[in-house]
CSV table of C-alpha atoms in Angstrom, one decimal:
chain,number,residue,atom,x,y,z
A,1378,MET,CA,97.8,102.4,117.5
A,1379,GLY,CA,97.7,98.6,118.0
A,1380,LEU,CA,101.0,97.5,116.5
A,1381,THR,CA,103.0,95.4,119.0
A,1382,ASP,CA,105.6,92.6,118.8
A,1383,ASP,CA,102.7,90.1,118.6
A,1384,THR,CA,100.5,91.9,116.1
A,1385,LEU,CA,103.1,93.0,113.7
A,1386,PRO,CA,103.4,89.6,111.9
A,1387,GLY,CA,99.7,89.7,111.3
A,1388,PHE,CA,100.0,93.1,109.8
A,1389,VAL,CA,102.7,91.8,107.4
A,1390,GLN,CA,100.4,88.9,106.5
A,1391,LEU,CA,97.4,91.3,105.9
A,1392,THR,CA,99.3,93.8,103.7
A,1393,GLY,CA,102.0,91.5,102.2
A,1394,ASN,CA,104.3,94.5,102.7
A,1395,PRO,CA,106.9,94.0,105.4
A,1396,ARG,CA,108.5,97.4,104.7
A,1397,LEU,CA,105.2,99.1,105.4
A,1398,ALA,CA,104.7,97.1,108.6
A,1399,TRP,CA,108.1,97.9,110.1
A,1400,ASP,CA,107.9,101.5,109.0
A,1401,ALA,CA,104.5,101.9,110.7
A,1402,TYR,CA,105.8,100.2,113.9
A,1403,ARG,CA,108.9,102.4,114.2
A,1404,ARG,CA,106.7,105.5,113.6
A,1405,LEU,CA,104.4,104.4,116.3
A,1406,VAL,CA,107.2,103.9,118.8
A,1407,ALA,CA,108.8,107.3,118.1
A,1408,GLY,CA,105.5,109.2,117.9
A,1409,TYR,CA,104.1,107.6,121.0
A,1410,GLY,CA,107.4,108.3,122.7
A,1411,GLU,CA,107.3,112.0,121.9
A,1412,VAL,CA,103.6,112.7,122.5
A,1413,VAL,CA,102.8,110.3,125.3
A,1414,ALA,CA,106.0,109.6,127.2
A,1415,GLY,CA,107.5,113.1,126.6
A,1416,ILE,CA,110.8,111.8,125.1
A,1417,ASP,CA,112.7,114.4,123.1
A,1418,SER,CA,112.5,113.8,119.4
A,1419,ALA,CA,116.2,114.2,119.1
A,1420,CYS,CA,116.7,110.8,120.7
A,1421,PHE,CA,114.8,109.1,117.9
A,1422,GLU,CA,116.5,111.2,115.3
A,1423,ALA,CA,119.8,110.0,116.7
A,1424,ASP,CA,118.7,106.4,116.2
A,1425,LEU,CA,118.2,107.2,112.5
A,1426,ARG,CA,121.8,108.3,112.1
A,1427,THR,CA,123.2,105.2,113.7
A,1428,ILE,CA,121.5,102.8,111.3
A,1429,THR,CA,122.8,104.0,107.9
A,1430,GLY,CA,124.2,107.0,106.1
A,1431,LYS,CA,121.2,107.5,104.0
A,1432,ALA,CA,119.6,110.9,104.1
A,1433,GLU,CA,116.0,109.9,104.8
A,1434,GLU,CA,114.3,106.8,106.2
A,1435,ARG,CA,112.1,106.8,103.2
A,1436,GLU,CA,115.1,105.1,101.5
A,1437,PHE,CA,115.4,102.4,104.1
A,1438,ASP,CA,114.5,98.8,103.1
A,1439,PHE,CA,112.5,96.6,105.5
A,1440,ALA,CA,115.6,95.1,107.2
A,1441,GLU,CA,116.9,98.6,108.0
A,1442,LEU,CA,113.5,99.6,109.3
A,1443,ARG,CA,113.3,96.5,111.5
A,1444,ALA,CA,116.7,97.4,113.0
A,1445,LEU,CA,115.6,101.0,113.5
A,1446,THR,CA,112.4,99.9,115.2
A,1447,ARG,CA,114.3,97.7,117.6
A,1448,LEU,CA,116.7,100.6,118.3
A,1449,HIS,CA,113.6,102.9,118.9
A,1450,LEU,CA,112.2,100.3,121.4
A,1451,ALA,CA,115.5,100.3,123.3
A,1452,THR,CA,115.6,104.1,123.3
A,1453,TYR,CA,112.0,104.3,124.5
A,1454,ALA,CA,112.8,101.9,127.4
A,1455,ARG,CA,115.9,103.8,128.4
A,1456,GLU,CA,114.3,107.3,128.2
A,1457,ALA,CA,110.9,106.4,129.6
A,1458,GLY,CA,112.2,104.1,132.3
A,1459,GLN,CA,109.9,101.3,131.2
A,1460,PRO,CA,109.3,99.2,128.0
A,1461,PHE,CA,107.1,100.4,125.2
A,1462,PRO,CA,103.5,99.2,126.0
A,1463,GLN,CA,102.6,95.9,124.2
A,1464,ASP,CA,98.9,96.1,125.0
A,1465,PRO,CA,96.9,97.9,122.2
A,1466,GLN,CA,94.3,99.1,124.8
A,1467,VAL,CA,96.9,100.6,127.0
A,1468,GLN,CA,98.4,102.4,123.9
A,1469,LEU,CA,95.0,103.8,122.9
A,1470,GLU,CA,94.0,105.0,126.4
A,1471,ALA,CA,97.3,106.7,127.0
A,1472,ALA,CA,97.3,108.4,123.6
A,1473,ILE,CA,93.8,109.8,124.2
A,1474,ASP,CA,94.8,111.1,127.6
A,1475,ALA,CA,97.9,112.8,126.0
A,1476,VAL,CA,95.7,114.6,123.5
A,1477,PHE,CA,93.3,115.8,126.3
A,1478,ALA,CA,96.4,116.9,128.3
A,1479,SER,CA,97.7,118.9,125.4
A,1480,TRP,CA,94.9,121.5,126.0
A,1481,ASN,CA,96.9,122.7,129.0
A,1482,SER,CA,100.3,122.8,127.3
A,1483,ALA,CA,102.3,126.0,127.5
A,1484,LYS,CA,102.0,126.5,123.7
A,1485,ALA,CA,98.2,125.9,123.7
A,1486,GLN,CA,97.7,128.4,126.5
A,1487,ALA,CA,99.9,131.0,124.8
A,1488,TYR,CA,97.9,130.5,121.6
A,1489,ARG,CA,94.6,131.0,123.4
A,1490,ARG,CA,95.9,134.2,125.1
A,1491,MET,CA,97.1,135.5,121.7
A,1492,HIS,CA,93.7,134.9,120.0
A,1493,ASP,CA,91.5,135.7,123.1
A,1494,LEU,CA,90.0,132.2,123.2
A,1495,SER,CA,88.4,130.7,126.3
A,1496,SER,CA,90.2,128.0,128.3
A,1497,THR,CA,87.0,126.3,129.2
A,1498,LEU,CA,86.2,125.0,125.7
A,1499,GLY,CA,88.4,121.9,125.9
A,1500,THR,CA,89.6,119.8,123.0
A,1501,ALA,CA,88.4,116.7,121.2
A,1502,VAL,CA,90.0,113.4,120.3
A,1503,THR,CA,89.2,111.6,117.1
A,1504,VAL,CA,89.8,107.9,116.8
A,1505,GLN,CA,89.8,106.7,113.2
A,1506,GLN,CA,91.0,104.1,110.8
A,1507,MET,CA,94.5,104.5,109.4
A,1508,VAL,CA,95.5,105.1,105.8
A,1509,PHE,CA,99.1,104.6,104.8
A,1510,GLY,CA,100.9,107.1,102.7
A,1511,ASN,CA,104.1,105.2,103.4
A,1512,ALA,CA,102.9,102.1,101.4
A,1513,GLY,CA,105.3,102.9,98.6
A,1514,GLY,CA,104.3,103.2,94.9
A,1515,MET,CA,101.6,105.8,94.3
A,1516,SER,CA,101.2,106.6,98.0
A,1517,GLY,CA,102.2,109.7,100.0
A,1518,ALA,CA,101.1,112.5,102.3
A,1519,GLY,CA,100.5,116.2,101.9
A,1520,VAL,CA,99.2,119.5,103.1
A,1521,GLY,CA,97.7,122.2,101.0
A,1522,PHE,CA,95.5,125.2,100.5
A,1523,THR,CA,92.5,125.4,98.1
A,1524,ARG,CA,94.1,128.6,96.8
A,1525,ASN,CA,97.5,130.2,96.8
A,1526,PRO,CA,97.8,131.7,100.4
A,1527,SER,CA,100.3,134.4,99.1
A,1528,THR,CA,98.5,135.7,96.1
A,1529,GLY,CA,95.0,134.2,96.3
A,1530,GLU,CA,95.3,132.6,92.9
A,1531,PRO,CA,92.4,130.1,92.5
A,1532,SER,CA,94.4,126.9,92.2
A,1533,PRO,CA,95.3,124.4,94.9
A,1534,TRP,CA,98.7,125.0,96.5
A,1535,VAL,CA,100.3,121.8,97.9
A,1536,ASP,CA,103.3,120.4,99.7
A,1537,PHE,CA,103.6,116.6,99.1
A,1538,LEU,CA,105.9,113.7,99.9
A,1539,PHE,CA,105.7,110.3,98.2
A,1540,ASN,CA,106.0,107.3,100.4
A,1541,ALA,CA,105.5,109.3,103.6
A,1542,GLN,CA,103.1,110.0,106.4
A,1543,GLY,CA,101.6,113.3,107.4
A,1544,GLU,CA,104.1,114.1,110.2
A,1545,ASP,CA,106.9,114.0,107.6
A,1546,VAL,CA,105.3,117.0,105.9
A,1547,VAL,CA,103.7,119.0,108.7
A,1548,GLY,CA,106.6,118.4,111.1
A,1549,GLY,CA,109.1,120.2,108.8
A,1550,ARG,CA,111.6,117.3,109.1
A,1551,ARG,CA,111.6,116.5,105.4
A,1552,SER,CA,111.8,118.6,102.3
A,1553,ALA,CA,108.4,118.3,100.4
A,1554,ALA,CA,107.7,118.6,96.7
A,1555,GLY,CA,105.3,121.2,95.3
A,1556,HIS,CA,102.0,120.7,93.5
A,1557,GLU,CA,103.8,120.8,90.1
A,1558,GLU,CA,105.5,117.4,90.9
A,1559,LEU,CA,102.3,115.9,92.3
A,1560,ALA,CA,100.4,116.9,89.1
A,1561,ALA,CA,103.1,115.5,86.9
A,1562,VAL,CA,103.6,112.2,88.6
A,1563,ALA,CA,100.0,111.5,89.7
A,1564,PRO,CA,97.6,113.5,87.4
A,1565,ARG,CA,94.5,111.6,88.6
A,1566,VAL,CA,95.2,112.4,92.2
A,1567,TRP,CA,95.8,116.1,91.3
A,1568,GLU,CA,92.5,116.1,89.3
A,1569,SER,CA,90.7,114.7,92.4
A,1570,LEU,CA,92.3,117.2,94.7
A,1571,SER,CA,91.3,120.1,92.5
A,1572,GLY,CA,87.7,118.9,92.5
A,1573,ILE,CA,87.7,118.5,96.3
A,1574,ALA,CA,89.2,121.9,96.8
A,1575,ASP,CA,86.3,123.5,95.0
A,1576,ARG,CA,83.8,121.4,97.0
A,1577,LEU,CA,85.5,122.4,100.3
A,1578,GLU,CA,85.3,126.1,99.5
A,1579,HIS,CA,81.6,125.8,98.7
A,1580,ALA,CA,80.9,123.8,101.8
A,1581,PHE,CA,82.8,126.1,104.2
A,1582,GLY,CA,82.5,129.4,102.4
A,1583,ASP,CA,86.2,130.1,102.6
A,1584,MET,CA,89.7,129.2,101.4
A,1585,GLN,CA,90.7,126.0,103.2
A,1586,ASP,CA,94.0,124.6,104.7
A,1587,PHE,CA,93.8,120.8,104.5
A,1588,GLU,CA,95.7,117.6,105.1
A,1589,PHE,CA,95.5,114.5,102.9
A,1590,THR,CA,96.9,111.0,102.3
A,1591,VAL,CA,97.2,109.1,99.1
A,1592,LEU,CA,97.1,105.3,99.4
A,1593,ASP,CA,97.8,103.4,96.2
A,1594,GLY,CA,96.5,106.3,94.1
A,1595,ARG,CA,93.4,106.9,96.1
A,1596,LEU,CA,92.9,110.2,97.8
A,1597,TYR,CA,91.8,110.5,101.4
A,1598,LEU,CA,91.1,113.9,103.0
A,1599,LEU,CA,92.0,113.9,106.7
A,1600,GLN,CA,91.1,117.4,108.0
A,1601,THR,CA,90.3,120.9,106.9
A,1602,ARG,CA,90.1,124.4,108.4
A,1603,SER,CA,90.1,128.0,107.2
A,1604,GLY,CA,93.6,128.9,106.0
A,1605,LYS,CA,95.9,131.8,106.9
A,1606,ARG,CA,96.6,134.2,104.0
A,1607,THR,CA,98.4,137.4,103.2
A,1608,PRO,CA,96.5,140.7,103.0
A,1609,GLN,CA,96.8,140.6,99.2
A,1610,ALA,CA,95.4,137.0,99.1
A,1611,ALA,CA,92.6,137.9,101.5
A,1612,ALA,CA,91.4,140.7,99.2
A,1613,ARG,CA,91.4,138.6,96.1
A,1614,ILE,CA,89.9,135.5,97.8
A,1615,ALA,CA,87.0,137.5,99.3
A,1616,LEU,CA,86.3,139.2,95.9
A,1617,ASP,CA,86.5,135.9,93.9
A,1618,LEU,CA,84.3,134.0,96.3
A,1619,HIS,CA,81.7,136.8,96.2
A,1620,ASP,CA,81.8,136.8,92.4
A,1621,ALA,CA,81.3,133.0,92.4
A,1622,GLY,CA,78.3,133.4,94.7
A,1623,VAL,CA,79.9,131.5,97.5
A,1624,ILE,CA,79.8,134.4,100.1
A,1625,SER,CA,77.6,137.4,100.4
A,1626,LYS,CA,78.7,141.0,99.9
A,1627,ASP,CA,78.5,141.6,103.7
A,1628,THR,CA,80.8,138.6,104.4
A,1629,ALA,CA,83.3,139.8,101.7
A,1630,ARG,CA,83.3,143.2,103.4
A,1631,GLU,CA,83.9,141.7,106.8
A,1632,ARG,CA,86.9,139.7,105.5
A,1633,THR,CA,88.5,142.8,104.0
A,1634,VAL,CA,88.1,145.2,106.9
A,1635,GLY,CA,91.3,147.1,107.5
A,1636,LEU,CA,92.8,146.2,104.1
A,1637,ASP,CA,93.7,149.7,103.1
A,1638,ALA,CA,96.1,150.7,100.3
A,1639,LYS,CA,99.1,150.6,102.6
A,1640,ARG,CA,98.5,147.0,103.7
A,1641,LEU,CA,97.8,145.9,100.1
A,1642,ALA,CA,100.9,147.7,98.6
A,1643,GLN,CA,103.6,145.4,97.3
A,1644,ARG,CA,107.3,146.2,96.8
A,1645,THR,CA,109.1,145.1,93.7
A,1646,VAL,CA,112.9,144.9,93.4
A,1647,VAL,CA,114.1,146.2,90.1
A,1648,ALA,CA,117.4,146.9,88.4
A,1649,ARG,CA,119.0,150.3,88.5
A,1650,ASP,CA,117.5,151.1,85.0
A,1651,GLY,CA,114.0,150.3,86.4
A,1652,LYS,CA,113.6,147.0,84.5
A,1653,ALA,CA,112.2,143.9,86.3
A,1654,LEU,CA,114.7,141.3,87.5
A,1655,ALA,CA,114.5,137.8,86.2
A,1656,PRO,CA,114.8,135.1,88.9
A,1657,LEU,CA,118.0,133.1,88.7
A,1658,THR,CA,116.5,130.0,90.3
A,1659,ARG,CA,113.5,128.6,92.3
A,1660,ALA,CA,113.5,127.7,96.0
A,1661,THR,CA,111.3,125.5,98.1
A,1662,SER,CA,108.4,127.3,99.8
A,1663,ALA,CA,109.6,126.8,103.3
A,1664,ALA,CA,112.7,125.5,105.2
A,1665,THR,CA,112.8,122.5,107.4
A,1666,GLY,CA,112.9,123.2,111.1
A,1667,SER,CA,116.0,123.0,113.2
A,1668,ARG,CA,116.4,121.4,116.5
A,1669,ALA,CA,118.9,121.9,119.3
A,1670,ALA,CA,121.2,119.0,119.8
A,1671,LYS,CA,120.5,116.8,122.8
A,1672,SER,CA,122.5,114.0,124.2
A,1673,CYS,CA,120.4,110.9,124.5
């Protein structure tokens, strides 16, 4: 919030990084357009394809990002029927209203029905200072679990993108690297992340699903919540946390209710002679999402 045609030159001066400034501005226009103005994301994705043949905008230089931002501004004006707001206060107020309104979206209502949650609780809006994973160099954004959500193995499990912001990872629009690459390229960040994972589990008494940003090699934790897990992981995590003195025996029992032998059973594919099969290759942990084409 706050970037406009008038404030952007000051941001360039402040950071000394024109690429970061134009990348942040184009992200604001597209994100604000989707969340606040209700513009289909396909319209902004189409802008990307008209600028260059490069696969990802992370490869764009500042001149290409400047051209992309101007294209986004034109797309916003066309699709919203009015120009992108150039008053930071207007931007902020409209964004806050959009988050409050999201409580009544069809997806949110369906989620509450599925989990038997009250519709009277409401949602909150957090206004906080920005950190930039798209600052280049040793910067990036990621999501992770304090333990492996499939097996319960007690080691952080992470998806991470260098020179990116959180939406690039959580939105499923870009293919993220795993924790092995983060540990190899930025070992100090990985060490900090491993320490924070342990602190989070002790603070909340459960395996956590968290989001984070790295700015010039410094780690910032953005949010955390209890993570989803497989039945096998649920059993191991409950037992491990109990053994570590993090949760009581009663809590461990509550978290493993219904985990009988049938739910915990695992199938293994073997060769005809009964021997285990060796994997031919490794794949990414999840596929990027697909979107229906839309004419903009």
